[in-house]
Short mmCIF file of C-alpha atoms in Angstrom, two decimals:
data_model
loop_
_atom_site.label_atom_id
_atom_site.label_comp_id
_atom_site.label_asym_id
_atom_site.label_seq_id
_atom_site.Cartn_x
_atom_site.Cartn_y
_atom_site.Cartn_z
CA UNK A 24 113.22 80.32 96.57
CA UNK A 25 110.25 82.10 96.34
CA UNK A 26 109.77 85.59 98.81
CA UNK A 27 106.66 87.43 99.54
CA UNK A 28 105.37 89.34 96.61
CA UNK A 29 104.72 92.66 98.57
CA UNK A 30 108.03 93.70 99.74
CA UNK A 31 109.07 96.07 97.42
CA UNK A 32 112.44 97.28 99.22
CA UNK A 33 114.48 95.96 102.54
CA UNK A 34 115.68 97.99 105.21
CA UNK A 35 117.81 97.26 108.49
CA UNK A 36 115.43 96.35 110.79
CA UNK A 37 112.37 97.69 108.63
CA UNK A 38 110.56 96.07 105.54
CA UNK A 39 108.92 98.32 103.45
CA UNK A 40 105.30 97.77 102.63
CA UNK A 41 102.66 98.71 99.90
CA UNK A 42 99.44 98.80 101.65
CA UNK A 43 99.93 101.88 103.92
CA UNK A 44 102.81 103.84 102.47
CA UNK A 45 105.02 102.77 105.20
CA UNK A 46 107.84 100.83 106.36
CA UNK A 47 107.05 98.27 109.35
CA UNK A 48 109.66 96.50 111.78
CA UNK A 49 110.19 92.88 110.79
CA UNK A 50 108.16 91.45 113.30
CA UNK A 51 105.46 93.00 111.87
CA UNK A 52 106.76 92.28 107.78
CA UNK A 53 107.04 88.38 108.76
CA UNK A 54 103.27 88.08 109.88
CA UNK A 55 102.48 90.23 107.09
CA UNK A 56 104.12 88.13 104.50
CA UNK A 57 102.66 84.79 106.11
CA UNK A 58 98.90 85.94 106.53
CA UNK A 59 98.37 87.85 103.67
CA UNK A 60 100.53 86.20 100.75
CA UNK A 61 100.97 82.90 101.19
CA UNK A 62 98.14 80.69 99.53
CA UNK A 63 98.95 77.85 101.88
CA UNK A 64 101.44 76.74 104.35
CA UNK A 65 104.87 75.45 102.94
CA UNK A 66 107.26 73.17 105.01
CA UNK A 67 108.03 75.30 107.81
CA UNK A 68 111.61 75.31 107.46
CA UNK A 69 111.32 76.61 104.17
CA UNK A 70 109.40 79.36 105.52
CA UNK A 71 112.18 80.59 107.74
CA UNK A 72 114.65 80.25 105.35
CA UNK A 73 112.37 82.13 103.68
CA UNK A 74 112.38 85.11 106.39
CA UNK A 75 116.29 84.75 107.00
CA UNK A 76 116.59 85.64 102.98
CA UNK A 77 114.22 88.93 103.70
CA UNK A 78 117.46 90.58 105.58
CA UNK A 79 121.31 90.25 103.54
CA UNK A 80 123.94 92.28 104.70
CA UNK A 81 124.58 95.02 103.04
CA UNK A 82 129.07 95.64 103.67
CA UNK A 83 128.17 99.24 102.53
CA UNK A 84 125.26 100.37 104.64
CA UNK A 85 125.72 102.58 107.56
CA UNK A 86 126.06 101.74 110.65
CA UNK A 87 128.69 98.90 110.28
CA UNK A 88 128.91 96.04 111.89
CA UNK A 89 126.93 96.80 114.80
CA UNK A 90 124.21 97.75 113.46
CA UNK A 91 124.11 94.33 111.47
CA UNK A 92 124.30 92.66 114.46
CA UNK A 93 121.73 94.10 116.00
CA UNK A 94 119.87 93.55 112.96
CA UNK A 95 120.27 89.70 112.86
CA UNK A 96 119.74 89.30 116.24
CA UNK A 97 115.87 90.63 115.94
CA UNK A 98 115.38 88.58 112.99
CA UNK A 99 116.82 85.52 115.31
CA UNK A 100 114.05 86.59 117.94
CA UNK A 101 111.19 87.19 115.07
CA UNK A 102 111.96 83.25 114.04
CA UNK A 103 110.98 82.19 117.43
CA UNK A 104 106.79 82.10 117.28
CA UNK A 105 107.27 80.38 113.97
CA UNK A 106 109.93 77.77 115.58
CA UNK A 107 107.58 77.38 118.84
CA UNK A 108 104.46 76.66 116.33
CA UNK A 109 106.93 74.24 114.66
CA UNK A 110 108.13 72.45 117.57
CA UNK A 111 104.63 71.95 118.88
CA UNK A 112 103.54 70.64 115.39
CA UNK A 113 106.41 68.16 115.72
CA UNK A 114 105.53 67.18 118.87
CA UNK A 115 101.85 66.62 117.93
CA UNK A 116 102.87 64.44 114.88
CA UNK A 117 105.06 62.10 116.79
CA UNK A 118 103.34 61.46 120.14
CA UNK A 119 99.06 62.30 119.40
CA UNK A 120 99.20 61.46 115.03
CA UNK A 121 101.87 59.10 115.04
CA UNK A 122 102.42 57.74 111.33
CA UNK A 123 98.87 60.36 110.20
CA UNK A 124 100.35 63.29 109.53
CA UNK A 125 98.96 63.68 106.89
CA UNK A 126 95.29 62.62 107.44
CA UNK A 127 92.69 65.23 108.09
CA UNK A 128 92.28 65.45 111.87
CA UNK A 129 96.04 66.04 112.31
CA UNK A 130 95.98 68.92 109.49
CA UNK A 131 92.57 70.69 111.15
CA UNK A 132 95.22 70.59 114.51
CA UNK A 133 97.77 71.71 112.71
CA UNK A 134 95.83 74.87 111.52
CA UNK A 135 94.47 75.30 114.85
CA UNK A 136 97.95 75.60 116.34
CA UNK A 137 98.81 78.27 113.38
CA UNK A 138 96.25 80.60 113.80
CA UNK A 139 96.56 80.11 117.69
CA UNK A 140 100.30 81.30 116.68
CA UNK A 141 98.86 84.62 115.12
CA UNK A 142 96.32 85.07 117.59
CA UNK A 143 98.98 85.09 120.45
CA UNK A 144 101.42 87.00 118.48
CA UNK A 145 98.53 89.87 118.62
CA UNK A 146 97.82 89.53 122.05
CA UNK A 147 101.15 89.19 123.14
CA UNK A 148 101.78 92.76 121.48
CA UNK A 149 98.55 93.87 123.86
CA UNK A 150 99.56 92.47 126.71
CA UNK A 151 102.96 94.47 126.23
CA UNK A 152 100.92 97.67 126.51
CA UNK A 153 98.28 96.84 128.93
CA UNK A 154 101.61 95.95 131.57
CA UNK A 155 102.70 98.92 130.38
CA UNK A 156 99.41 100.93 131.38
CA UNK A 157 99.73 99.20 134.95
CA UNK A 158 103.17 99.79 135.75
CA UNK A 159 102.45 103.43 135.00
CA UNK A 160 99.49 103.81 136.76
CA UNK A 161 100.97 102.26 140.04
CA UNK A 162 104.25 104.66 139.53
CA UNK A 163 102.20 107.98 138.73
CA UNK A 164 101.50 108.20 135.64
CA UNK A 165 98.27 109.51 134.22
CA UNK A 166 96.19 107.50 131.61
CA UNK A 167 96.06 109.89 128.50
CA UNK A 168 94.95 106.88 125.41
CA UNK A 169 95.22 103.65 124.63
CA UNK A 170 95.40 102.48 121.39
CA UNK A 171 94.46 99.05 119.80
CA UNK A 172 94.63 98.49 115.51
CA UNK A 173 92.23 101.69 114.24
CA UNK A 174 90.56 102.37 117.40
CA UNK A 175 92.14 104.82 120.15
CA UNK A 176 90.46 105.52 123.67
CA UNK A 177 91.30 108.89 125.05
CA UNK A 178 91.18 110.73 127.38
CA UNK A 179 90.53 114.73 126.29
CA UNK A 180 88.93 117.45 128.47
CA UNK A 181 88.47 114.97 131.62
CA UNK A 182 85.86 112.49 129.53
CA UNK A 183 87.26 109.31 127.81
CA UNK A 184 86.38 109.58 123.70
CA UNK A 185 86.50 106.43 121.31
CA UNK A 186 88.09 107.69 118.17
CA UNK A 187 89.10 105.80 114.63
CA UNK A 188 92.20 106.48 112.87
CA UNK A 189 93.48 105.75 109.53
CA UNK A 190 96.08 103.60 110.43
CA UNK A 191 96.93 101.07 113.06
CA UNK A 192 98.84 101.88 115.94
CA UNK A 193 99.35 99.77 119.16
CA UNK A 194 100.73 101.69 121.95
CA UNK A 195 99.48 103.57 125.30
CA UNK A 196 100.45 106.94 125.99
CA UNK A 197 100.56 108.36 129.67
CA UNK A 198 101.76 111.49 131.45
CA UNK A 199 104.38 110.71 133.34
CA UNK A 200 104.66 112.53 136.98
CA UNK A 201 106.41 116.00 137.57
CA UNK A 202 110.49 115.56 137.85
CA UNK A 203 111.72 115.66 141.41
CA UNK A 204 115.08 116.66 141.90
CA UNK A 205 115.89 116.20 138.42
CA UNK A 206 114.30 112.78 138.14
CA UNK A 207 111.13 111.08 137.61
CA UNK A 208 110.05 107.01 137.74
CA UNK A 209 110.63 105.64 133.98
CA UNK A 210 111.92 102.15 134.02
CA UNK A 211 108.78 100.35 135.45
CA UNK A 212 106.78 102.56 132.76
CA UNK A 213 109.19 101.11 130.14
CA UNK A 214 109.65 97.39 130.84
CA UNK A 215 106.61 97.15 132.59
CA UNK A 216 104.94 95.25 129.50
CA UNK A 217 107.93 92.99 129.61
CA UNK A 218 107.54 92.02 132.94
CA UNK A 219 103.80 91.17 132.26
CA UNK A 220 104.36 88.79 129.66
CA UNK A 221 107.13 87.46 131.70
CA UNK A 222 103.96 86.48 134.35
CA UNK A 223 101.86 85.50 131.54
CA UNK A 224 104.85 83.06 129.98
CA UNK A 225 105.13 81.38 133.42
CA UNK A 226 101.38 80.93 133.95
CA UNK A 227 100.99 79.18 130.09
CA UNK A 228 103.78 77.23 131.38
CA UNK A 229 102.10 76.09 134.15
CA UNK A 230 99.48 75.00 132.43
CA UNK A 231 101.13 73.38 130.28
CA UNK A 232 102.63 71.20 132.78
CA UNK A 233 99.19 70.61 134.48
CA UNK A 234 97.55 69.81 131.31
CA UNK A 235 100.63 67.62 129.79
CA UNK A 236 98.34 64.46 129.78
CA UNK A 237 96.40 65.88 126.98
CA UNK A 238 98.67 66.75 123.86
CA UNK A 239 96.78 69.49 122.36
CA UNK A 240 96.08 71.65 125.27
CA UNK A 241 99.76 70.75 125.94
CA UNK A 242 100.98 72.54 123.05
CA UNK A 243 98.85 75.53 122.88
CA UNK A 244 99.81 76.23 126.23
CA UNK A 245 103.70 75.72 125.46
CA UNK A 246 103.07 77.65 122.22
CA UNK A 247 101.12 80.47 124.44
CA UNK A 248 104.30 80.36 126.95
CA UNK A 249 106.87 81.10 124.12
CA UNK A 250 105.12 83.27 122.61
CA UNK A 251 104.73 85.57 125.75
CA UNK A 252 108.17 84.75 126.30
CA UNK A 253 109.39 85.82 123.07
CA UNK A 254 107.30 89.08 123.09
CA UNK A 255 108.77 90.17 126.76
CA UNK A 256 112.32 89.12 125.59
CA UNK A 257 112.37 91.31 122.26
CA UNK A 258 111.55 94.31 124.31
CA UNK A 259 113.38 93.58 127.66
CA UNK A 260 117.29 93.17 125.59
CA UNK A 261 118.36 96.64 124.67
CA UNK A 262 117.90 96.42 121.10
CA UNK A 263 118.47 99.96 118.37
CA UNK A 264 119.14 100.11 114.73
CA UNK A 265 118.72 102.81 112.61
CA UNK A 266 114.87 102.53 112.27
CA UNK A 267 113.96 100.42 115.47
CA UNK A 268 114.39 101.22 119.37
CA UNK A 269 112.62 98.78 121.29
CA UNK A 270 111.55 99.92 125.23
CA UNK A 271 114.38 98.38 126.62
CA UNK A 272 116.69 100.95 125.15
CA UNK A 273 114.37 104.20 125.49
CA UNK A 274 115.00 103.17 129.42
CA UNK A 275 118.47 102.77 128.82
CA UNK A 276 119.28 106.07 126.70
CA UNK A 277 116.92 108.00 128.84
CA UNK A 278 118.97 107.02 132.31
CA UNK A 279 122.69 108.19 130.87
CA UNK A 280 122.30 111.77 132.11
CA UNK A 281 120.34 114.46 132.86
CA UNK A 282 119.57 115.88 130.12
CA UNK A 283 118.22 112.52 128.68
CA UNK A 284 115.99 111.90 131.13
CA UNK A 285 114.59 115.64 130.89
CA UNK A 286 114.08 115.05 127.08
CA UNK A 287 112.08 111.50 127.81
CA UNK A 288 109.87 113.72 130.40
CA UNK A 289 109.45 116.24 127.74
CA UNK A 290 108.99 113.70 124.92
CA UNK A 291 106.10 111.82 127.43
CA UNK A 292 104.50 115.23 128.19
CA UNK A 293 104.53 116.47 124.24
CA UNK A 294 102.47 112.99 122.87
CA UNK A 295 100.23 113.37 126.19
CA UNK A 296 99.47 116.96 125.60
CA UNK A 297 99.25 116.48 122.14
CA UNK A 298 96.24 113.78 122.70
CA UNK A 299 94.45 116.11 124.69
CA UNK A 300 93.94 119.02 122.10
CA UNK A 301 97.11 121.24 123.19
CA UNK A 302 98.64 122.56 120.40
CA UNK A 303 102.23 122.56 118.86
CA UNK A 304 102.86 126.09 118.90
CA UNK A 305 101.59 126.27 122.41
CA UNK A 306 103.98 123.65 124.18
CA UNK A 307 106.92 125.10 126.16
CA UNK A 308 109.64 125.55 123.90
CA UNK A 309 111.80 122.73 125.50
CA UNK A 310 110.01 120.12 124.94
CA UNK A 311 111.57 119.99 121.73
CA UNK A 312 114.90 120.54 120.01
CA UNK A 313 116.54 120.02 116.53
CA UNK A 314 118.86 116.52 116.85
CA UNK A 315 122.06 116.66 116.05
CA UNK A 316 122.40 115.57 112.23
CA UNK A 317 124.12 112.18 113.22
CA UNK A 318 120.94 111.70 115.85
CA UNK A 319 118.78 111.99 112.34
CA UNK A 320 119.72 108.64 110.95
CA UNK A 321 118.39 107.60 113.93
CA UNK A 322 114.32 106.61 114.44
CA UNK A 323 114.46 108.55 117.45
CA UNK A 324 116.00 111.34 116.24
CA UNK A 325 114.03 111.74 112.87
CA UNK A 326 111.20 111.90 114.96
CA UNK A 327 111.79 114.55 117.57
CA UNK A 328 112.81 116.60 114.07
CA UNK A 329 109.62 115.42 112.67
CA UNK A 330 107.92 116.91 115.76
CA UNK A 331 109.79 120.38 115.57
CA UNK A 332 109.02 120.47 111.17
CA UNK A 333 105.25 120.38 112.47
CA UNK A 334 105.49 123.20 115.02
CA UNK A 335 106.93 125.39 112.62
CA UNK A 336 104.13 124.00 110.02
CA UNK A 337 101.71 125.11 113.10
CA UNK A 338 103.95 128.59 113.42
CA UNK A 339 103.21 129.23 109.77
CA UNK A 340 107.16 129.35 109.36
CA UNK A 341 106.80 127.67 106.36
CA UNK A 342 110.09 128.59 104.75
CA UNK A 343 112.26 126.87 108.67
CA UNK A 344 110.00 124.00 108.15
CA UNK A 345 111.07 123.22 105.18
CA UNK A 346 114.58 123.75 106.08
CA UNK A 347 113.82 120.70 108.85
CA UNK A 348 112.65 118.85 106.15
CA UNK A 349 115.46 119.14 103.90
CA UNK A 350 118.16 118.23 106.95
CA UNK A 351 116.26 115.28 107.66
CA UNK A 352 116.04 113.80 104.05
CA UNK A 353 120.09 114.94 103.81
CA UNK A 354 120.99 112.34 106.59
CA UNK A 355 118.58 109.66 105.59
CA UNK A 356 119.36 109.10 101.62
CA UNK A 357 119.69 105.34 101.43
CA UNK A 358 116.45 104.15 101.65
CA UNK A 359 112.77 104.52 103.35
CA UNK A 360 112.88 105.69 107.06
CA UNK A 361 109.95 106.41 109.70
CA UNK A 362 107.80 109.30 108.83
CA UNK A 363 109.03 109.61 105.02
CA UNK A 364 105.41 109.56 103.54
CA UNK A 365 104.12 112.16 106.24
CA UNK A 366 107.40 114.39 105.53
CA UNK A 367 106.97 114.37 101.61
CA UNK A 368 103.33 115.02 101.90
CA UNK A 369 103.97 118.31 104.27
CA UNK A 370 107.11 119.32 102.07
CA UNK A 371 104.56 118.72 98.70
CA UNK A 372 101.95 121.33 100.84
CA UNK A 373 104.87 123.78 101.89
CA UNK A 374 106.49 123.84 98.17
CA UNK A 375 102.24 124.95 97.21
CA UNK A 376 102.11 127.85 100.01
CA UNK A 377 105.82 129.06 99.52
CA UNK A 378 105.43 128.77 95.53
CA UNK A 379 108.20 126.25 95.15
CA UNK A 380 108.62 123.35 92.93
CA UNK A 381 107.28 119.93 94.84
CA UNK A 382 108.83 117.92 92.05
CA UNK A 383 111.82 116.90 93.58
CA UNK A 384 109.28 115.65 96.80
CA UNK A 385 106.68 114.05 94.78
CA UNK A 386 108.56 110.74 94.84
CA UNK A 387 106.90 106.96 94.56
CA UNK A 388 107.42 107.08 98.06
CA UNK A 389 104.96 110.26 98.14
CA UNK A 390 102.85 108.77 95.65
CA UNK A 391 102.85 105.53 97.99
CA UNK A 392 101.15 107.52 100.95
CA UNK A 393 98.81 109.84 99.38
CA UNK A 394 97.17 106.62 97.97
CA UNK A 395 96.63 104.60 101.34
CA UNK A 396 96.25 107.25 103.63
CA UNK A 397 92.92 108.98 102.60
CA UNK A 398 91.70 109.17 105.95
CA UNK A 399 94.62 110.73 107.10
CA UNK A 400 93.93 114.32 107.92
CA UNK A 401 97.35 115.72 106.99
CA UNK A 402 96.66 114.03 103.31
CA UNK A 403 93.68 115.57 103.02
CA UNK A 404 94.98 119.02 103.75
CA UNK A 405 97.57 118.86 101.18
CA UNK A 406 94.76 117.30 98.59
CA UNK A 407 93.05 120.18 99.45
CA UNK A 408 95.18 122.68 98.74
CA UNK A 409 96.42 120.77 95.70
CA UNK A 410 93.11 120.97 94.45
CA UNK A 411 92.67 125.01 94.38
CA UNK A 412 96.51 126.21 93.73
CA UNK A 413 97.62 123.56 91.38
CA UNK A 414 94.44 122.37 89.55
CA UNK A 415 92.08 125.75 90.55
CA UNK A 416 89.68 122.96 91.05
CA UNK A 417 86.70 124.47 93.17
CA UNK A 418 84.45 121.95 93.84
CA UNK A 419 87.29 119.06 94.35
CA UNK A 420 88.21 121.31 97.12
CA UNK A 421 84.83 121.05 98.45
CA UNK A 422 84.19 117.18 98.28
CA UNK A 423 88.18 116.80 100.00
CA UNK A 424 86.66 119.57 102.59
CA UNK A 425 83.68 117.31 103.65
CA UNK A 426 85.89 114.03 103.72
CA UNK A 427 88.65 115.83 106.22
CA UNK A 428 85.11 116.99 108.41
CA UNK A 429 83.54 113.11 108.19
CA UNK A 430 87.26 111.88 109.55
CA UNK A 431 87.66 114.61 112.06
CA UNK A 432 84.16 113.88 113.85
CA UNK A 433 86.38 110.57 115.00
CA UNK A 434 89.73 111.87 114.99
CA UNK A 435 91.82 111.48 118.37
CA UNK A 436 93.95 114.04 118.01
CA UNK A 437 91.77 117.46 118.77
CA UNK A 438 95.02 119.66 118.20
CA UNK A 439 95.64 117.88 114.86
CA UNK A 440 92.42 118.91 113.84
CA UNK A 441 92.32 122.56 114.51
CA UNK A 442 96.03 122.58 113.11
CA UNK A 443 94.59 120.90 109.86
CA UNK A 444 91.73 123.34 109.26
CA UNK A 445 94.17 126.48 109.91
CA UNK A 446 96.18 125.23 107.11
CA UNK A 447 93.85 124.65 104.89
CA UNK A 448 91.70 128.05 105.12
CA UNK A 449 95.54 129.52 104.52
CA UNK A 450 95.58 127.50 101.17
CA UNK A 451 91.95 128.88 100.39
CA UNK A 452 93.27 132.92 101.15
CA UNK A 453 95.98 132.19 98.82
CA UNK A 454 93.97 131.23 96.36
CA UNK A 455 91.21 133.81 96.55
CA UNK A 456 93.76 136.28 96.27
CA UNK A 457 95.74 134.78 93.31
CA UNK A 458 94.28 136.53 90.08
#
């Protein structure tokens, strides 16, 4: 049996992928491996034997046997587009190409119906925000961005700004509305998208019963109606593992008490604030707070100490950040988690300013970042500074200066940028004043 020739190692819940550095949540690993590897389509139920093989249980890694559960259960729900596309082909062969399968018409439909599966899978994922975006805007929320593949629309200094990034993101960010007696509206705003695609699923369905007379409309409706199905389902179950939370569960963990649902505000207000040009060092100070080091083998958690590693980067407490660092690489020592490329690449710059040895942080997971993120301003800081305290490289310097100006001109993030440039004219002091 034959797997997809870019994984390179698997995760619970999370694939890890050459082309960006990162690791990706399955859903996103399975479409990967179909569209960009496979030469042509196999029998389909090879190909989801083939994605069942992707995740094997692992008796020794953490978490147990829930975790593993949890696990299988979102690679159950990832199978479903490819089941719905075969079911419809199925359906198509025995009722519209009976006995001409294999003829040319019924293979142009059948390709039709896969690349309608992709297509929907994207827009499904859209849809999730975009209900998301309305549910928040009729509960109070305030639009900050939206973002869609490379492109992000923001909203900074009361104008809306089209920026590029250097990777692709899907999500929509909002600030949520002042707490009120120690709460604020946050369920709508999480399984708002859910209940969109819920509409959308019943609307392709009734289509699909309208149109049933003509088989091909049929089944691109039915596919369109699992599909939106699917995609409010995998989000509307509570699902977490150690490197996914879906929305469903950021409701849930936010409603247990009071102090959850003050760290969701905070967390809301932080990525809104952060859009908007605002910052790390200048946020309140409780917006964030060092997890607990159980919480760090957690997506969550990792992140929110992720966040705090950055203010202190933005601080200039280099020698705390790297502290961070090191706590959060402690707990997570079995494999790739979120954020490992952007970690090792600040850790690489912080070992530079502190004058510390980066070997034991220049990984191949380091050297997997810093070669697919070159737009990626953080990368170019610490290629920067790389260039003038470890190769004394003037004029490298100045060609990695101009690229990290060309990207910021489209950057979203306006307090990423000034954070960038602060850190890099600290790497050019230290090296006019080494002899």
């Amino acid at each position: 049996m034959k797997c997809a020739s870019i994984i390179i190692s698997v995760e619970d819940g999370y694939i890890n992928f050459p082309q960006n550095g990162n690791i990706m949540p399955h859903t996103y690993a399975v479409y990967h491996s179909f569209t960009l590897k496979r030469k042509k389509l196999q029998k389909n139920t090879r190909f989801l034997l083939d994605i069942l093989c992707f995740f094997r249980y692992n008796q020794r890694k953490r978490g147990g046997a829930a975790m593993f559960i949890k696990s299988r259960i979102l690679t159950v729900l990832d199978c479903m587009p490819a089941a719905a596309c075969l079911l419809c082909i199925r359906y198509l062969e025995k009722t519209f190409y009976p006995g001409h399968f294999s003829s040319g018409k019924a293979a142009a439909v059948t390709l039709i119906l896969v690349f309608l599966m992709v297509f929907l899978y994207y827009l499904a994922a859209f849809t999730e925000e975009l209900g998301r975006l309305l549910c928040g805007l009729l509960t109070g929320y305030k639009f900050s961005s939206f973002s869609f593949g490379r492109f992000t629309l923001a909203k900074q200094r009361g104008k809306l700004r089209l920026c590029r990034t250097s990777s692709k993101k899907l999500n929509c960010i909002m600030v949520p509305p002042p707490m009120e007696n120690g709460r604020f509206p946050y369920k709508l705003y999480y399984l708002g998208g859910s209940i969109f695609n819920l509409l959308l699923a019943a609307c392709a369905a009734f289509l699909a019963v309208r149109f049933r007379v003509v088989p091909l409309a049929l089944c691109a409706a039915a596919e369109a109606a699992f599909l939106f199905f699917w995609s409010a389902l995998i989000n509307f179950i509570p699902l977490r593992t150690e490197n996914y939370i879906n929305h469903a569960c950021s409701a849930v963990m936010a409603g247990k008490t009071k102090e959850s649902l003050s760290r969701c505000h905070a967390k809301l207000n932080r990525l809104a604030a952060e859009l908007s040009g605002v910052r790390m060092r200048d946020m309140p100070k409780d917006w964030l707070h060092m997890p607990r080091d159980y919480e760090l083998r957690m997506a969550d958690g990792a992140e929110e100490a992720f966040q705090l590693h950055c203010r202190r980067m933005d601080e200039h407490r280099f020698t705390e950040a790297l502290e961070i660092a090191d706590r959060i690489f402690a707990q997570n020592t079995e494999g790739p988690f979120p954020l490992q490329g952007d970690l090792l690449n600040n850790c690489v710059y912080l070992c530079l300013m502190e004058d510390k040895s980066a070997a034991g942080y220049k990984t191949p997971a380091w050297e997997l970042f810093r070669s697919h993120n070159g737009g990626n301003l953080a990368a170019l800081r610490t290629e920067y500074a790389m260039a003038l305290l470890y190769g004394n490289d003037a004029e490298a310097a100045r060609k990695i200066r101009l690229q990290f100006e060309r990207v910021a001109l489209r950057y979203p993030a306006l307090a990423d940028i000034e954070t960038e440039r602060e850190l890099m004219e600290l790497a050019a002091e230290k090296h006019r004043k080494e002899p």
